[in-house]
Tab-separated table of C-alpha atoms in Angstrom:
chain	number	residue	atom	x	y	z
A	1	MET	CA	32.824	75.600	-15.587
A	2	TRP	CA	32.128	75.899	-19.333
A	3	GLN	CA	33.771	73.179	-21.453
A	4	GLN	CA	36.680	72.763	-19.007
A	5	VAL	CA	37.616	76.456	-19.387
A	6	VAL	CA	38.739	77.772	-15.996
A	7	GLY	CA	38.192	81.274	-14.658
A	8	HIS	CA	36.385	83.061	-17.502
A	9	ASP	CA	32.684	82.709	-16.686
A	10	ARG	CA	32.117	86.419	-17.318
A	11	VAL	CA	33.357	86.110	-20.896
A	12	VAL	CA	31.266	82.962	-21.433
A	13	GLU	CA	28.107	84.846	-20.446
A	14	ARG	CA	29.005	87.728	-22.757
A	15	PHE	CA	29.185	85.380	-25.733
A	16	ARG	CA	26.065	83.481	-24.701
A	17	ARG	CA	24.068	86.710	-24.663
A	18	ALA	CA	25.456	87.779	-28.033
A	19	ALA	CA	24.803	84.363	-29.616
A	20	GLY	CA	21.292	84.177	-28.170
A	21	ARG	CA	20.453	87.565	-29.656
A	22	GLY	CA	22.122	86.835	-32.976
A	23	ARG	CA	24.533	89.713	-32.364
A	24	LEU	CA	27.922	88.063	-32.779
A	25	ALA	CA	30.577	90.313	-34.310
A	26	SER	CA	32.652	89.333	-37.328
A	27	THR	CA	35.975	89.998	-35.558
A	28	TYR	CA	37.111	89.704	-31.955
A	29	LEU	CA	40.417	90.518	-30.287
A	30	PHE	CA	41.063	88.412	-27.181
A	31	SER	CA	43.380	90.440	-24.974
A	32	GLY	CA	45.100	89.502	-21.724
A	33	PRO	CA	48.287	88.097	-20.157
A	34	ARG	CA	49.945	85.008	-21.594
A	35	GLY	CA	48.970	81.607	-20.292
A	36	ILE	CA	45.515	82.364	-18.864
A	37	GLY	CA	43.422	80.305	-21.301
A	38	LYS	CA	42.623	82.644	-24.207
A	39	ARG	CA	43.624	80.058	-26.823
A	40	THR	CA	41.651	77.286	-25.128
A	41	PHE	CA	38.622	79.560	-24.880
A	42	ALA	CA	38.867	80.535	-28.565
A	43	VAL	CA	38.988	76.914	-29.742
A	44	ARG	CA	36.094	75.896	-27.476
A	45	LEU	CA	34.097	78.884	-28.696
A	46	ALA	CA	34.774	77.900	-32.298
A	47	GLN	CA	33.572	74.359	-31.597
A	48	ALA	CA	30.390	75.697	-29.973
A	49	LEU	CA	29.706	78.038	-32.894
A	50	LEU	CA	30.193	75.197	-35.375
A	51	CYS	CA	28.279	72.565	-33.375
A	52	GLN	CA	25.373	71.247	-35.461
A	53	ASN	CA	23.173	70.857	-32.369
A	54	ASP	CA	23.842	74.301	-30.902
A	55	ARG	CA	20.662	76.119	-29.823
A	56	GLY	CA	22.262	79.490	-29.309
A	57	ASN	CA	23.528	78.810	-25.770
A	58	LEU	CA	27.033	77.712	-26.860
A	59	GLU	CA	26.677	74.225	-25.430
A	60	ILE	CA	28.814	71.658	-27.272
A	61	CYS	CA	27.178	68.295	-27.908
A	62	HIS	CA	30.432	66.381	-28.623
A	63	ALA	CA	28.353	63.967	-30.733
A	64	CYS	CA	27.623	65.630	-34.091
A	65	ASP	CA	29.910	65.309	-37.113
A	66	SER	CA	31.133	68.881	-36.596
A	67	CYS	CA	32.146	68.306	-32.962
A	68	ARG	CA	33.882	65.050	-33.810
A	69	GLN	CA	35.875	66.733	-36.579
A	70	MET	CA	36.813	69.635	-34.304
A	71	GLU	CA	38.080	67.207	-31.695
A	72	ALA	CA	40.002	65.330	-34.382
A	73	GLY	CA	41.550	68.572	-35.649
A	74	SER	CA	40.136	68.151	-39.150
A	75	HIS	CA	37.143	70.492	-39.349
A	76	PRO	CA	36.997	72.065	-42.845
A	77	ASP	CA	35.368	75.264	-41.556
A	78	PHE	CA	37.844	75.937	-38.761
A	79	GLU	CA	41.168	77.691	-39.334
A	80	TYR	CA	43.966	78.106	-36.818
A	81	ILE	CA	47.274	79.823	-37.458
A	82	ALA	CA	50.089	80.736	-35.075
A	83	LYS	CA	53.676	81.912	-35.221
A	84	PRO	CA	55.808	79.098	-36.690
A	85	PRO	CA	58.493	77.625	-34.405
A	86	GLY	CA	61.657	79.717	-34.411
A	87	LYS	CA	59.962	82.713	-36.066
A	88	SER	CA	59.617	86.138	-34.486
A	89	ASP	CA	56.470	87.122	-36.399
A	90	LEU	CA	53.488	85.811	-38.343
A	91	PRO	CA	54.755	85.604	-41.949
A	92	VAL	CA	52.610	86.887	-44.781
A	93	GLU	CA	52.559	83.402	-46.363
A	94	LEU	CA	50.179	82.249	-43.630
A	95	PHE	CA	47.639	84.764	-44.923
A	96	LEU	CA	48.239	84.846	-48.694
A	97	GLY	CA	50.056	81.605	-49.509
A	98	ASP	CA	53.607	81.288	-50.802
A	99	LYS	CA	54.903	83.138	-53.866
A	100	ASP	CA	53.692	80.424	-56.248
A	101	HIS	CA	50.168	80.387	-54.808
A	102	ARG	CA	49.487	84.010	-53.879
A	103	MET	CA	45.789	84.638	-53.133
A	104	ARG	CA	45.011	80.960	-53.808
A	105	GLU	CA	46.124	79.658	-50.421
A	106	GLY	CA	46.471	81.053	-46.916
A	107	LEU	CA	43.918	82.062	-44.333
A	108	CYS	CA	42.520	85.073	-46.193
A	109	HIS	CA	41.676	82.842	-49.143
A	110	ARG	CA	40.275	79.935	-47.127
A	111	ILE	CA	38.062	82.090	-44.893
A	112	SER	CA	36.469	83.587	-48.005
A	113	LEU	CA	35.246	80.194	-49.225
A	114	LYS	CA	31.701	78.973	-48.634
A	115	PRO	CA	31.316	76.897	-45.440
A	116	MET	CA	31.369	73.189	-46.169
A	117	MET	CA	29.459	71.804	-43.167
A	118	GLY	CA	27.232	74.501	-41.764
A	119	GLY	CA	26.384	78.142	-41.655
A	120	ARG	CA	29.718	79.721	-40.752
A	121	LYS	CA	33.501	79.529	-40.801
A	122	VAL	CA	35.670	80.396	-37.783
A	123	ALA	CA	39.337	81.386	-37.830
A	124	VAL	CA	41.645	81.791	-34.816
A	125	ILE	CA	44.803	83.866	-35.269
A	126	ASP	CA	47.141	83.216	-32.354
A	127	ASP	CA	50.187	85.370	-31.538
A	128	ALA	CA	48.463	88.420	-33.029
A	129	ASP	CA	50.942	90.647	-31.178
A	130	ASP	CA	53.511	89.424	-33.697
A	131	LEU	CA	51.775	90.406	-36.915
A	132	ASN	CA	54.327	92.086	-39.164
A	133	VAL	CA	53.374	95.034	-41.369
A	134	ALA	CA	52.716	92.930	-44.486
A	135	SER	CA	50.633	90.360	-42.594
A	136	ALA	CA	48.646	93.044	-40.800
A	137	ASN	CA	47.860	94.794	-44.089
A	138	CYS	CA	46.673	91.532	-45.658
A	139	LEU	CA	44.475	90.793	-42.680
A	140	LEU	CA	43.119	94.346	-42.685
A	141	LYS	CA	41.630	93.843	-46.135
A	142	THR	CA	39.728	90.810	-44.857
A	143	LEU	CA	38.535	92.692	-41.765
A	144	GLU	CA	37.325	95.621	-43.846
A	145	GLU	CA	35.109	93.335	-45.929
A	146	PRO	CA	34.583	90.206	-43.803
A	147	PRO	CA	33.233	87.238	-45.768
A	148	PRO	CA	29.585	86.412	-44.993
A	149	HIS	CA	29.062	84.071	-42.034
A	150	SER	CA	32.725	84.237	-40.966
A	151	ILE	CA	34.111	84.964	-37.499
A	152	LEU	CA	37.765	85.840	-36.888
A	153	ILE	CA	39.329	85.705	-33.425
A	154	LEU	CA	42.710	87.343	-32.847
A	155	ILE	CA	44.618	86.427	-29.684
A	156	GLY	CA	47.112	88.865	-28.172
A	157	THR	CA	48.286	90.272	-24.870
A	158	SER	CA	47.208	93.887	-25.337
A	159	ALA	CA	44.916	95.813	-27.661
A	160	ALA	CA	47.572	98.549	-27.710
A	161	ARG	CA	49.941	96.202	-29.568
A	162	GLN	CA	47.623	95.995	-32.583
A	163	LEU	CA	47.510	98.493	-35.418
A	164	PRO	CA	44.764	101.074	-34.780
A	165	THR	CA	43.124	100.073	-38.075
A	166	ILE	CA	42.838	96.457	-36.899
A	167	ARG	CA	41.841	97.378	-33.349
A	168	SER	CA	39.037	99.628	-34.594
A	169	ARG	CA	37.507	96.773	-36.606
A	170	ALA	CA	37.472	94.253	-33.759
A	171	GLN	CA	35.486	93.906	-30.571
A	172	VAL	CA	38.032	93.698	-27.767
A	173	VAL	CA	37.364	90.983	-25.196
A	174	SER	CA	39.530	91.398	-22.101
A	175	PHE	CA	40.602	88.280	-20.197
A	176	SER	CA	41.734	88.539	-16.580
A	177	PRO	CA	44.459	86.475	-14.882
A	178	LEU	CA	43.144	83.257	-13.379
A	179	PRO	CA	42.025	83.483	-9.729
A	180	ALA	CA	44.602	81.929	-7.407
A	181	ASP	CA	42.214	79.334	-5.969
A	182	GLU	CA	41.082	78.105	-9.384
A	183	LEU	CA	44.658	78.120	-10.638
A	184	ALA	CA	45.736	76.006	-7.664
A	185	GLU	CA	43.110	73.406	-8.592
A	186	LEU	CA	44.352	73.456	-12.180
A	187	ILE	CA	47.943	72.984	-10.997
A	188	LEU	CA	46.895	69.919	-9.026
A	189	SER	CA	44.865	68.478	-11.905
A	190	GLN	CA	47.864	68.821	-14.232
A	191	GLU	CA	50.128	67.285	-11.565
A	192	LEU	CA	52.646	70.128	-11.722
A	193	VAL	CA	53.216	69.627	-7.996
A	194	ALA	CA	52.358	66.790	-5.620
A	195	ASP	CA	50.475	68.523	-2.804
A	196	ARG	CA	47.938	71.293	-2.254
A	197	GLU	CA	50.245	73.483	-0.153
A	198	SER	CA	52.788	73.627	-2.985
A	199	ALA	CA	49.996	74.285	-5.495
A	200	VAL	CA	48.654	77.210	-3.465
A	201	ARG	CA	52.153	78.681	-3.072
A	202	LEU	CA	52.893	78.253	-6.776
A	203	ALA	CA	49.565	79.800	-7.769
A	204	ALA	CA	50.296	82.838	-5.593
A	205	ASP	CA	53.607	83.404	-7.432
A	206	SER	CA	52.279	82.848	-10.942
A	207	GLY	CA	50.393	86.067	-11.637
A	208	GLY	CA	47.363	84.050	-12.724
A	209	SER	CA	49.133	82.348	-15.641
A	210	ILE	CA	49.317	78.574	-16.028
A	211	ASP	CA	52.255	78.991	-18.446
A	212	ARG	CA	54.210	80.904	-15.825
A	213	THR	CA	53.208	78.309	-13.245
A	214	ALA	CA	54.536	75.459	-15.379
A	215	ASP	CA	57.812	77.320	-15.788
A	216	LEU	CA	58.121	78.110	-12.077
A	217	ALA	CA	57.546	74.445	-11.271
A	218	LYS	CA	60.793	73.539	-13.032
A	219	PRO	CA	63.660	73.215	-10.521
A	220	GLU	CA	66.119	75.109	-12.741
A	221	THR	CA	63.729	78.073	-13.020
A	222	ALA	CA	62.985	78.125	-9.294
A	223	ASP	CA	66.738	78.018	-8.482
A	224	PHE	CA	67.503	80.824	-10.934
A	225	ARG	CA	64.696	82.970	-9.549
A	226	GLN	CA	66.116	82.668	-6.040
A	227	GLN	CA	69.662	83.479	-7.224
A	228	LEU	CA	68.370	86.490	-9.132
A	229	ARG	CA	66.529	87.811	-6.091
A	230	ARG	CA	69.669	87.441	-3.941
A	231	GLU	CA	71.736	89.376	-6.460
A	232	LEU	CA	69.137	92.138	-6.761
A	233	ALA	CA	68.966	92.380	-2.953
A	234	SER	CA	72.736	92.930	-2.669
A	235	VAL	CA	73.882	96.116	-0.972
A	236	ARG	CA	75.681	97.000	-4.206
A	237	LEU	CA	74.305	95.391	-7.341
A	238	ASP	CA	77.100	93.813	-9.424
A	239	ALA	CA	75.921	94.196	-13.048
A	240	VAL	CA	78.742	92.043	-14.453
A	241	ARG	CA	78.140	89.097	-12.133
A	242	LEU	CA	74.392	89.353	-12.587
A	243	GLY	CA	74.846	89.503	-16.365
A	244	GLU	CA	76.772	86.230	-16.290
A	245	LEU	CA	74.035	84.581	-14.227
A	246	ILE	CA	71.255	85.775	-16.536
A	247	GLY	CA	73.259	85.031	-19.675
A	248	GLY	CA	73.685	81.423	-18.625
A	249	PHE	CA	69.968	81.078	-17.892
A	250	ILE	CA	69.040	82.502	-21.292
A	251	GLU	CA	71.545	80.348	-23.180
A	252	ALA	CA	70.128	77.236	-21.508
A	253	ALA	CA	66.892	77.865	-23.432
A	254	GLY	CA	68.626	76.630	-26.623
A	255	THR	CA	69.684	78.167	-29.899
A	256	GLN	CA	66.288	79.463	-31.087
A	257	ALA	CA	66.056	83.240	-30.774
A	258	ALA	CA	62.346	83.056	-29.906
A	259	ASP	CA	62.991	80.677	-26.985
A	260	ARG	CA	65.769	82.896	-25.674
A	261	ARG	CA	63.546	85.947	-25.952
A	262	VAL	CA	60.839	84.234	-23.884
A	263	ARG	CA	63.377	83.343	-21.183
A	264	PHE	CA	64.857	86.846	-21.201
A	265	ARG	CA	61.389	88.336	-20.752
A	266	ARG	CA	60.665	85.932	-17.917
A	267	THR	CA	63.886	87.085	-16.221
A	268	VAL	CA	62.829	90.722	-16.449
A	269	GLU	CA	59.399	89.781	-15.062
A	270	PHE	CA	61.104	88.122	-12.083
A	271	ALA	CA	63.077	91.319	-11.485
A	272	ALA	CA	59.915	93.429	-11.741
A	273	GLU	CA	58.301	91.142	-9.184
A	274	PHE	CA	61.269	91.751	-6.845
A	275	TYR	CA	60.978	95.539	-7.139
A	276	ARG	CA	57.223	95.456	-6.544
A	277	GLN	CA	57.975	93.621	-3.312
A	278	GLN	CA	60.578	96.263	-2.417
A	279	ILE	CA	57.921	98.956	-2.835
A	280	ARG	CA	55.569	97.054	-0.516
A	281	ILE	CA	58.351	96.711	2.085
A	282	ALA	CA	59.243	100.403	1.867
A	283	CYS	CA	55.574	101.307	2.345
A	284	GLY	CA	55.246	99.028	5.365
A	285	ILE	CA	52.790	96.701	3.615
A	286	GLU	CA	55.134	93.715	3.795
A	287	ALA	CA	57.745	92.733	6.365
A	288	GLU	CA	61.432	93.263	5.545
A	289	GLN	CA	63.309	90.128	4.564
A	290	ASN	CA	66.943	89.595	3.556
A	291	GLY	CA	69.115	92.236	1.952
A	292	ALA	CA	69.001	96.015	2.060
A	293	PRO	CA	65.537	97.265	1.036
A	294	LEU	CA	65.381	100.116	-1.443
A	295	ASP	CA	63.497	103.332	-0.805
A	296	VAL	CA	60.191	103.807	-2.615
A	297	GLU	CA	61.600	106.152	-5.265
A	298	SER	CA	64.530	103.910	-6.234
A	299	ALA	CA	62.390	100.752	-6.264
A	300	THR	CA	59.757	102.476	-8.406
A	301	GLU	CA	62.355	103.672	-10.905
A	302	CYS	CA	63.857	100.168	-11.096
A	303	LEU	CA	60.373	98.719	-11.681
A	304	ASP	CA	59.708	101.259	-14.441
A	305	ARG	CA	63.031	100.273	-16.061
A	306	CYS	CA	61.989	96.602	-15.981
A	307	LEU	CA	58.644	97.392	-17.619
A	308	ALA	CA	60.465	99.386	-20.301
A	309	ALA	CA	62.821	96.434	-20.853
A	310	CYS	CA	59.815	94.146	-21.415
A	311	GLN	CA	58.576	96.510	-24.102
A	312	GLN	CA	62.014	96.555	-25.722
A	313	ILE	CA	62.118	92.749	-25.740
A	314	ASP	CA	58.699	92.693	-27.403
A	315	ARG	CA	60.050	95.051	-30.065
A	316	ASN	CA	62.874	92.557	-30.777
A	317	ALA	CA	65.681	94.717	-29.421
A	318	ASN	CA	69.159	93.173	-29.569
A	319	GLN	CA	69.241	90.927	-26.525
A	320	SER	CA	72.905	91.252	-25.535
A	321	THR	CA	72.852	95.047	-25.836
A	322	LEU	CA	69.564	95.328	-23.978
A	323	LEU	CA	70.754	93.034	-21.176
A	324	ALA	CA	73.887	95.119	-20.610
A	325	CYS	CA	72.000	98.441	-20.686
A	326	TRP	CA	69.185	97.168	-18.469
A	327	LEU	CA	71.514	95.845	-15.776
A	328	ASP	CA	73.708	98.948	-15.865
A	329	ASP	CA	70.622	101.116	-15.388
A	330	LEU	CA	69.386	98.964	-12.485
A	331	ALA	CA	72.786	99.210	-10.790
A	332	ARG	CA	72.808	102.987	-11.101
A	333	LEU	CA	69.165	103.423	-10.048
A	334	SER	CA	69.664	101.197	-6.996
A	335	ARG	CA	72.474	103.575	-5.926
A	336	GLY	CA	70.153	106.560	-6.260
A	337	GLU	CA	71.686	107.802	-9.514
A	338	ARG	CA	69.702	109.030	-12.504
A	339	VAL	CA	69.560	107.407	-15.943
A	340	LEU	CA	68.332	108.671	-19.276
A	341	PRO	CA	64.601	108.042	-19.847
A	342	ILE	CA	63.692	105.168	-22.203
A	343	THR	CA	61.860	106.326	-25.331
């Protein structure tokens, strides 16, 4: 395990080879599902690249001035920006400074400055999926002419969610979901559950994401997930009753729109998980459980509608309207009716 980073040995070796050959790129896009360690990997990589005792193998000494400042969160050559709490995107001020300090503050200005401690500067841009047009255009100018000895790391869930002009200027590094056995060990080490059997079961349901695991470990989330599955398994799906159940779960996230959007997306993911199971049952891969299983065609169409709903949530569609339309479509599709395609 490299620097306590779980499950990404393949990516570690890729960067070790590049560093050893002096072939590091100026811009990387870390792509993969949420909660699998991309942010942790990026910060550890930055510390290794800035370590004053690094010999090209990305080993961190933890003893030099650079390592101590990284661990204290005060390294002058390391930049980290992320979506501010309650915001739906990365505002342009993070890149250019506020109106009174345009081009004299912000990441694009700071990354252009000469390194203060060593030979390079490293910047990590989290939540890159949520770059707005103005922010993306500002960043593009920096990517087109990257400052000497600088490395930028963007973190997102999919390369397809980035502007083609940004994607074409970055090396895409794909991260896979965490293996279930390694995730189970991580669950135990973080004391999310008390015993190994529960950790293994939770890891199997998490899709390889520690964030999803932490959410599933909450009693209120586990109870909601079971209620949702019972409603979806009903002989006749009641969109109104299900809407009230989901609405209450979303509202419990608080008043911040971003928090509600995360919970809404998690709900749709739970539904998608249910319909994937229905497909496995219909194909004879998994034994039938409670409720009336759907046929393969209906379950597949319901799954496609859930995936489309996730995309609509990511595009900041109106949540109440989307919830009503999504549930109405699921009710109709589960009865074998047709719905208009989502564009």
